[in-house]
Short mmCIF file of C-alpha atoms in Angstrom, two decimals:
data_model
loop_
_atom_site.label_atom_id
_atom_site.label_comp_id
_atom_site.label_asym_id
_atom_site.label_seq_id
_atom_site.Cartn_x
_atom_site.Cartn_y
_atom_site.Cartn_z
CA UNK A 63 -23.74 13.54 -34.81
CA UNK A 64 -21.64 10.25 -34.15
CA UNK A 65 -22.94 8.05 -30.70
CA UNK A 66 -19.39 8.33 -29.26
CA UNK A 67 -19.91 12.84 -29.95
CA UNK A 68 -23.87 12.10 -28.37
CA UNK A 69 -21.69 10.49 -24.89
CA UNK A 70 -19.61 13.30 -25.21
CA UNK A 71 -22.01 15.23 -24.58
CA UNK A 72 -23.70 13.24 -22.14
CA UNK A 73 -20.53 13.60 -19.69
CA UNK A 74 -20.48 17.15 -20.18
CA UNK A 75 -23.98 17.89 -19.23
CA UNK A 76 -25.13 15.46 -16.46
CA UNK A 77 -21.18 14.63 -14.93
CA UNK A 78 -19.13 16.08 -11.72
CA UNK A 79 -17.38 19.45 -12.58
CA UNK A 80 -14.89 17.53 -11.20
CA UNK A 81 -15.04 14.33 -13.25
CA UNK A 82 -12.74 13.76 -16.49
CA UNK A 83 -14.34 13.77 -19.55
CA UNK A 84 -13.30 11.76 -22.58
CA UNK A 85 -12.53 14.43 -24.38
CA UNK A 86 -10.17 16.28 -22.46
CA UNK A 87 -8.44 13.23 -21.86
CA UNK A 88 -3.85 13.32 -22.67
CA UNK A 89 -4.88 10.70 -25.48
CA UNK A 90 -2.75 7.37 -26.23
CA UNK A 91 1.83 6.81 -27.00
CA UNK A 92 0.42 6.08 -30.53
CA UNK A 93 -2.40 7.82 -31.86
CA UNK A 94 -4.99 5.64 -33.07
CA UNK A 95 -8.20 6.51 -34.99
CA UNK A 96 -11.54 7.37 -32.53
CA UNK A 97 -14.19 4.11 -32.72
CA UNK A 98 -17.71 5.87 -33.61
CA UNK A 99 -19.44 4.22 -31.02
CA UNK A 100 -17.44 4.79 -27.77
CA UNK A 101 -15.47 7.35 -25.80
CA UNK A 102 -11.34 6.94 -25.01
CA UNK A 103 -11.98 4.95 -21.36
CA UNK A 104 -15.21 2.51 -22.48
CA UNK A 105 -13.27 1.77 -25.41
CA UNK A 106 -10.14 1.31 -23.40
CA UNK A 107 -12.14 -0.78 -20.07
CA UNK A 108 -13.39 -3.40 -23.68
CA UNK A 109 -8.99 -3.46 -24.35
CA UNK A 110 -8.74 -4.51 -20.59
CA UNK A 111 -11.37 -6.93 -20.04
CA UNK A 112 -10.59 -8.43 -23.43
CA UNK A 113 -7.25 -8.98 -22.75
CA UNK A 114 -5.23 -12.40 -21.52
CA UNK A 115 -3.72 -11.23 -18.34
CA UNK A 116 -7.30 -9.80 -16.99
CA UNK A 117 -8.62 -14.12 -17.79
CA UNK A 118 -5.95 -14.89 -15.86
CA UNK A 119 -6.75 -13.20 -13.04
CA UNK A 120 -8.84 -16.21 -12.03
CA UNK A 121 -6.48 -18.24 -11.42
CA UNK A 122 -4.19 -15.94 -9.08
CA UNK A 123 -4.85 -16.14 -5.37
CA UNK A 124 -5.62 -13.28 -3.08
CA UNK A 125 -5.28 -13.74 0.37
CA UNK A 126 -5.27 -17.71 0.94
CA UNK A 127 -3.26 -19.69 -0.82
CA UNK A 128 -4.89 -22.99 -1.89
CA UNK A 129 -8.24 -22.96 0.33
CA UNK A 130 -10.70 -26.19 0.76
CA UNK A 131 -13.67 -24.52 -0.28
CA UNK A 132 -15.37 -22.77 -3.59
CA UNK A 133 -16.06 -19.12 -2.18
CA UNK A 134 -13.16 -17.46 -1.61
CA UNK A 135 -11.64 -14.22 -3.49
CA UNK A 136 -9.19 -14.81 -6.52
CA UNK A 137 -7.13 -11.90 -7.86
CA UNK A 138 -10.41 -11.86 -10.05
CA UNK A 139 -13.35 -11.93 -7.64
CA UNK A 140 -10.89 -8.69 -6.06
CA UNK A 141 -10.69 -6.79 -8.86
CA UNK A 142 -14.51 -7.03 -9.81
CA UNK A 143 -15.06 -6.26 -6.38
CA UNK A 144 -13.38 -3.29 -6.51
CA UNK A 145 -14.31 -2.41 -9.69
CA UNK A 146 -18.20 -2.22 -8.39
CA UNK A 147 -17.14 -0.47 -4.69
CA UNK A 148 -15.38 1.93 -7.57
CA UNK A 149 -18.91 2.24 -9.53
CA UNK A 150 -20.93 3.02 -6.65
CA UNK A 151 -18.32 5.83 -5.44
CA UNK A 152 -18.07 7.18 -8.69
CA UNK A 153 -21.72 7.28 -9.82
CA UNK A 154 -22.91 9.17 -6.57
CA UNK A 155 -20.14 11.87 -7.37
CA UNK A 156 -20.81 12.26 -10.52
CA UNK A 157 -17.31 11.06 -12.14
CA UNK A 158 -16.60 9.08 -15.53
CA UNK A 159 -17.35 5.62 -14.77
CA UNK A 160 -15.93 4.37 -17.98
CA UNK A 161 -12.49 5.51 -16.17
CA UNK A 162 -13.26 4.16 -13.35
CA UNK A 163 -14.15 1.03 -14.60
CA UNK A 164 -10.95 1.01 -16.88
CA UNK A 165 -8.69 1.28 -13.98
CA UNK A 166 -10.62 -0.92 -11.50
CA UNK A 167 -10.17 -3.55 -14.12
CA UNK A 168 -6.33 -3.22 -14.73
CA UNK A 169 -4.98 -2.05 -11.26
CA UNK A 170 -3.89 -5.75 -10.81
CA UNK A 171 -3.24 -7.13 -14.08
CA UNK A 172 0.11 -7.27 -12.79
CA UNK A 173 -0.15 -9.09 -10.15
CA UNK A 174 1.82 -12.60 -9.63
CA UNK A 175 0.53 -15.89 -8.53
CA UNK A 176 0.63 -17.38 -5.18
CA UNK A 177 -0.37 -12.81 -4.15
CA UNK A 178 1.74 -10.84 -2.49
CA UNK A 179 4.11 -13.87 -1.70
CA UNK A 180 5.33 -13.60 -5.03
CA UNK A 181 5.82 -10.30 -4.97
CA UNK A 182 7.89 -10.45 -3.06
CA UNK A 183 10.13 -13.09 -3.97
CA UNK A 184 10.17 -11.38 -7.55
CA UNK A 185 10.88 -7.94 -5.27
CA UNK A 186 14.29 -9.37 -3.96
CA UNK A 187 15.74 -11.56 -7.16
CA UNK A 188 15.55 -8.35 -9.82
CA UNK A 189 17.65 -5.74 -9.70
CA UNK A 190 15.14 -2.97 -9.86
CA UNK A 191 12.92 -4.33 -7.74
CA UNK A 192 9.27 -5.86 -8.55
CA UNK A 193 6.46 -3.82 -7.23
CA UNK A 194 2.95 -5.06 -8.86
CA UNK A 195 0.79 -2.78 -9.85
CA UNK A 196 4.25 -0.88 -12.14
CA UNK A 197 3.68 -4.86 -13.69
CA UNK A 198 0.42 -3.84 -14.15
CA UNK A 199 1.85 -0.46 -16.25
CA UNK A 200 4.42 -3.19 -18.08
CA UNK A 201 1.90 -5.66 -19.57
CA UNK A 202 -0.46 -2.72 -21.15
CA UNK A 203 1.53 -0.37 -22.52
CA UNK A 204 3.98 -3.34 -23.75
CA UNK A 205 3.81 -7.47 -22.64
CA UNK A 206 0.24 -7.31 -24.73
CA UNK A 207 -0.82 -8.32 -28.27
CA UNK A 208 2.99 -9.77 -28.39
CA UNK A 209 4.82 -6.49 -27.30
CA UNK A 210 2.21 -4.03 -28.64
CA UNK A 211 0.94 -2.77 -25.64
CA UNK A 212 -3.01 -2.15 -25.27
CA UNK A 213 -2.51 1.53 -26.38
CA UNK A 214 -4.41 2.80 -23.66
CA UNK A 215 -4.90 6.42 -22.33
CA UNK A 216 -2.38 8.75 -20.27
CA UNK A 217 -5.24 8.93 -17.38
CA UNK A 218 -5.74 5.09 -17.20
CA UNK A 219 -2.45 4.30 -17.43
CA UNK A 220 -2.01 6.43 -14.32
CA UNK A 221 -4.48 5.28 -11.95
CA UNK A 222 -3.64 1.79 -12.56
CA UNK A 223 0.12 3.09 -11.29
CA UNK A 224 -0.89 4.80 -8.74
CA UNK A 225 -3.15 2.57 -7.22
CA UNK A 226 -1.19 1.41 -4.12
CA UNK A 227 -1.27 3.35 -0.73
CA UNK A 228 1.61 5.64 -1.28
CA UNK A 229 0.41 6.47 -5.31
CA UNK A 230 -1.23 9.59 -6.16
CA UNK A 231 -3.65 9.55 -9.02
CA UNK A 232 -4.03 12.42 -10.74
CA UNK A 233 -7.38 12.32 -11.24
CA UNK A 234 -10.77 11.98 -9.15
CA UNK A 235 -11.49 8.62 -10.88
CA UNK A 236 -8.02 7.22 -9.98
CA UNK A 237 -8.41 8.21 -6.42
CA UNK A 238 -12.05 6.74 -6.06
CA UNK A 239 -10.61 3.35 -7.26
CA UNK A 240 -7.57 3.79 -4.96
CA UNK A 241 -9.83 3.87 -1.97
CA UNK A 242 -11.92 1.12 -2.98
CA UNK A 243 -9.05 -1.07 -3.43
CA UNK A 244 -8.53 -0.77 0.14
CA UNK A 245 -12.62 -1.21 0.68
CA UNK A 246 -12.63 -4.56 -1.38
CA UNK A 247 -10.07 -6.12 0.59
CA UNK A 248 -10.70 -4.39 3.73
CA UNK A 249 -14.21 -6.13 3.74
CA UNK A 250 -13.21 -9.08 1.76
CA UNK A 251 -10.37 -10.47 3.41
CA UNK A 252 -12.09 -10.01 7.70
CA UNK A 253 -15.03 -12.37 5.46
CA UNK A 254 -12.54 -14.81 3.71
CA UNK A 255 -11.05 -15.48 7.01
CA UNK A 256 -14.41 -15.66 9.00
CA UNK A 257 -15.50 -18.57 6.31
CA UNK A 258 -11.88 -20.31 7.13
CA UNK A 259 -11.92 -20.27 10.47
CA UNK A 260 -8.88 -17.89 10.82
CA UNK A 261 -11.17 -15.44 12.96
CA UNK A 262 -14.20 -14.86 14.37
CA UNK A 263 -16.74 -11.58 14.28
CA UNK A 264 -16.19 -11.24 17.90
CA UNK A 265 -12.38 -11.44 17.57
CA UNK A 266 -13.01 -8.07 15.98
CA UNK A 267 -11.68 -5.29 18.38
CA UNK A 268 -15.61 -3.77 19.61
CA UNK A 269 -14.15 -0.27 19.01
CA UNK A 270 -13.76 -1.14 15.11
CA UNK A 271 -16.77 -2.63 14.60
CA UNK A 272 -18.81 0.05 16.77
CA UNK A 273 -17.60 2.75 14.29
CA UNK A 274 -17.69 0.72 11.19
CA UNK A 275 -20.31 -2.43 11.56
CA UNK A 276 -20.86 -4.75 13.41
CA UNK A 277 -20.47 -7.78 10.30
CA UNK A 278 -19.08 -7.70 6.66
CA UNK A 279 -22.21 -6.00 4.86
CA UNK A 280 -22.08 -3.03 7.24
CA UNK A 281 -18.69 -2.31 7.59
CA UNK A 282 -18.84 -1.86 3.58
CA UNK A 283 -21.74 -0.05 3.39
CA UNK A 284 -19.70 2.36 6.27
CA UNK A 285 -17.18 2.65 4.53
CA UNK A 286 -18.42 3.73 0.74
CA UNK A 287 -21.65 5.51 2.19
CA UNK A 288 -18.40 7.43 4.54
CA UNK A 289 -16.16 8.08 1.00
CA UNK A 290 -19.32 9.66 -0.66
CA UNK A 291 -20.54 11.79 2.17
CA UNK A 292 -16.99 13.32 2.83
CA UNK A 293 -16.17 13.54 -0.75
CA UNK A 294 -19.56 15.16 -2.23
CA UNK A 295 -18.96 18.72 -4.25
CA UNK A 296 -15.26 18.45 -3.87
CA UNK A 297 -12.26 16.71 -5.80
CA UNK A 298 -10.62 14.92 -2.78
CA UNK A 299 -11.58 12.00 -2.18
CA UNK A 300 -11.51 10.59 1.15
CA UNK A 301 -13.35 9.62 4.23
CA UNK A 302 -13.59 11.23 7.72
CA UNK A 303 -11.07 10.50 10.26
CA UNK A 304 -12.98 8.63 12.39
CA UNK A 305 -13.88 5.95 9.73
CA UNK A 306 -10.95 6.43 7.73
CA UNK A 307 -9.42 5.45 11.15
CA UNK A 308 -10.98 2.51 12.19
CA UNK A 309 -10.49 1.10 8.55
CA UNK A 310 -6.72 1.52 9.27
CA UNK A 311 -7.20 0.45 12.62
CA UNK A 312 -8.68 -3.37 11.32
CA UNK A 313 -6.39 -3.33 8.45
CA UNK A 314 -3.62 -3.64 10.94
CA UNK A 315 -5.35 -6.14 13.01
CA UNK A 316 -5.39 -8.06 9.96
CA UNK A 317 -2.00 -7.94 9.54
CA UNK A 318 -1.73 -9.44 12.96
CA UNK A 319 -4.25 -11.84 13.33
CA UNK A 320 -4.75 -13.31 9.50
CA UNK A 321 -2.14 -12.07 6.84
CA UNK A 322 1.10 -13.41 9.27
CA UNK A 323 -1.22 -16.44 10.85
CA UNK A 324 0.61 -19.55 10.37
CA UNK A 325 -2.41 -21.30 9.14
CA UNK A 326 -3.96 -18.93 7.01
CA UNK A 327 0.34 -17.91 5.34
CA UNK A 328 1.55 -21.51 6.22
CA UNK A 329 1.51 -22.94 2.85
CA UNK A 330 3.50 -19.47 1.65
CA UNK A 331 7.44 -20.66 2.29
CA UNK A 332 6.45 -23.80 -0.29
CA UNK A 333 5.12 -20.88 -2.66
CA UNK A 334 8.58 -17.77 -2.15
CA UNK A 335 10.87 -21.73 -2.52
CA UNK A 336 9.04 -22.83 -5.71
CA UNK A 337 8.53 -19.08 -7.53
CA UNK A 338 12.86 -18.27 -6.24
CA UNK A 339 13.71 -22.12 -7.50
CA UNK A 340 11.81 -21.62 -10.84
CA UNK A 341 14.22 -17.47 -10.99
CA UNK A 342 17.06 -18.93 -10.80
CA UNK A 343 16.34 -22.41 -13.65
CA UNK A 344 15.58 -19.56 -16.04
CA UNK A 345 18.11 -17.41 -15.04
CA UNK A 346 20.58 -20.43 -15.07
CA UNK A 347 19.38 -21.35 -18.36
CA UNK A 348 17.29 -18.70 -20.30
CA UNK A 349 16.96 -21.05 -23.42
CA UNK A 350 14.14 -23.05 -21.22
CA UNK A 351 11.68 -19.76 -21.82
CA UNK A 352 9.50 -19.21 -24.44
CA UNK A 353 10.92 -18.58 -27.78
CA UNK A 354 8.66 -14.74 -26.96
CA UNK A 355 10.57 -13.99 -24.41
CA UNK A 356 13.90 -16.01 -24.70
CA UNK A 357 14.16 -13.34 -27.79
CA UNK A 358 12.85 -10.30 -25.75
CA UNK A 359 16.31 -10.53 -23.63
CA UNK A 360 18.17 -7.34 -24.15
CA UNK A 361 15.89 -5.74 -26.32
CA UNK A 362 14.14 -2.66 -25.58
CA UNK A 363 16.84 -2.54 -23.06
CA UNK A 364 15.51 -5.12 -21.33
CA UNK A 365 17.83 -7.20 -19.12
CA UNK A 366 17.50 -11.07 -18.58
CA UNK A 367 16.06 -10.83 -15.29
CA UNK A 368 13.48 -8.44 -16.39
CA UNK A 369 12.23 -10.51 -18.72
CA UNK A 370 12.10 -13.94 -16.24
CA UNK A 371 9.58 -11.81 -14.53
CA UNK A 372 7.33 -10.97 -16.68
CA UNK A 373 7.24 -14.82 -17.61
CA UNK A 374 7.18 -15.87 -13.75
CA UNK A 375 4.78 -12.59 -12.72
CA UNK A 376 2.20 -13.70 -15.89
CA UNK A 377 2.31 -17.10 -14.68
CA UNK A 378 -1.17 -18.84 -12.73
CA UNK A 379 -1.14 -20.49 -9.46
CA UNK A 380 -1.32 -23.90 -11.26
CA UNK A 381 1.12 -23.35 -14.56
CA UNK A 382 3.24 -22.25 -11.99
CA UNK A 383 3.17 -25.71 -9.58
CA UNK A 384 3.33 -27.26 -13.57
CA UNK A 385 6.48 -25.74 -14.33
CA UNK A 386 8.11 -26.04 -11.32
CA UNK A 387 7.13 -30.16 -11.39
CA UNK A 388 8.72 -30.23 -14.81
CA UNK A 389 11.54 -28.87 -14.11
CA UNK A 390 12.14 -30.01 -9.83
CA UNK A 391 10.25 -33.20 -9.56
CA UNK A 392 11.67 -36.44 -10.99
CA UNK A 393 9.12 -38.43 -13.27
CA UNK A 394 8.03 -41.95 -13.70
CA UNK A 395 10.36 -43.59 -16.45
CA UNK A 396 10.00 -46.87 -18.16
CA UNK A 397 13.15 -48.81 -19.39
CA UNK A 398 12.38 -51.73 -22.02
CA UNK A 399 11.72 -55.82 -21.10
CA UNK A 400 10.70 -54.94 -17.09
#
């Protein structure tokens, strides 16, 4: 028996009746020979981990633009926190951890430079709009590996596509990632905002703190435990009404006091203007795009705007600033004899 087959049998013997078994995957768009060691979801996890789009996450904004400090979250650290929270929940519920980790590592691959600020701009610039979850799927289906994509399984792509609040994942593993994403940013954004002296712990309404916990660690512990306790023995991944409402109230508090706070978000206007100007420049000068993007215009029905979105969305914060400087900031020049 192959190692992969032994692992697949372990899944059948040990995982919950609600878990998604590797052998029951709906498969890939392009059929491939099976790996002799890794089941399909583990193989997908490895493909995401090694792709270029994943590595770029370390230099993309999570919430705070240009924070003065080494300990603020980036899109990469957020992704890893989502994966860890989701694996903790998934293991406790005896779900497929490889599927959970693959979805978690891939869920934000399509995020733009400068976080949601960049996403807002591209959504307004492009006919048909721009949503980072759909862009994440586009990356793994088409843009990675020079247009070949990663050829991931249906279940992983479904979880990535449906990780946002309005999404409805078709597997319990996808639902675990969806709720873990919310837990991660609620926990981390409060922590980063306190570190940045945007808010203090005492600013958080006492009713929320009484339910979720009096500090960041306690709140994370409460939310994860609550999901596990309320989801065990069912296919429905959810919090209790009390904890869900407190988490919703804390998210609303973050919107009022952090996400729209001028001190935390004051640079967003500049970032949005920069991305808008870059988009307009490439739209007027498509030959300024890298060759592989320029040649992609019109291919498979992709409009010029969509290809420009692909290019800009893939940029890190620093690369976006570099290209803006290249096109819009005058350079020093020399005159012979002076």
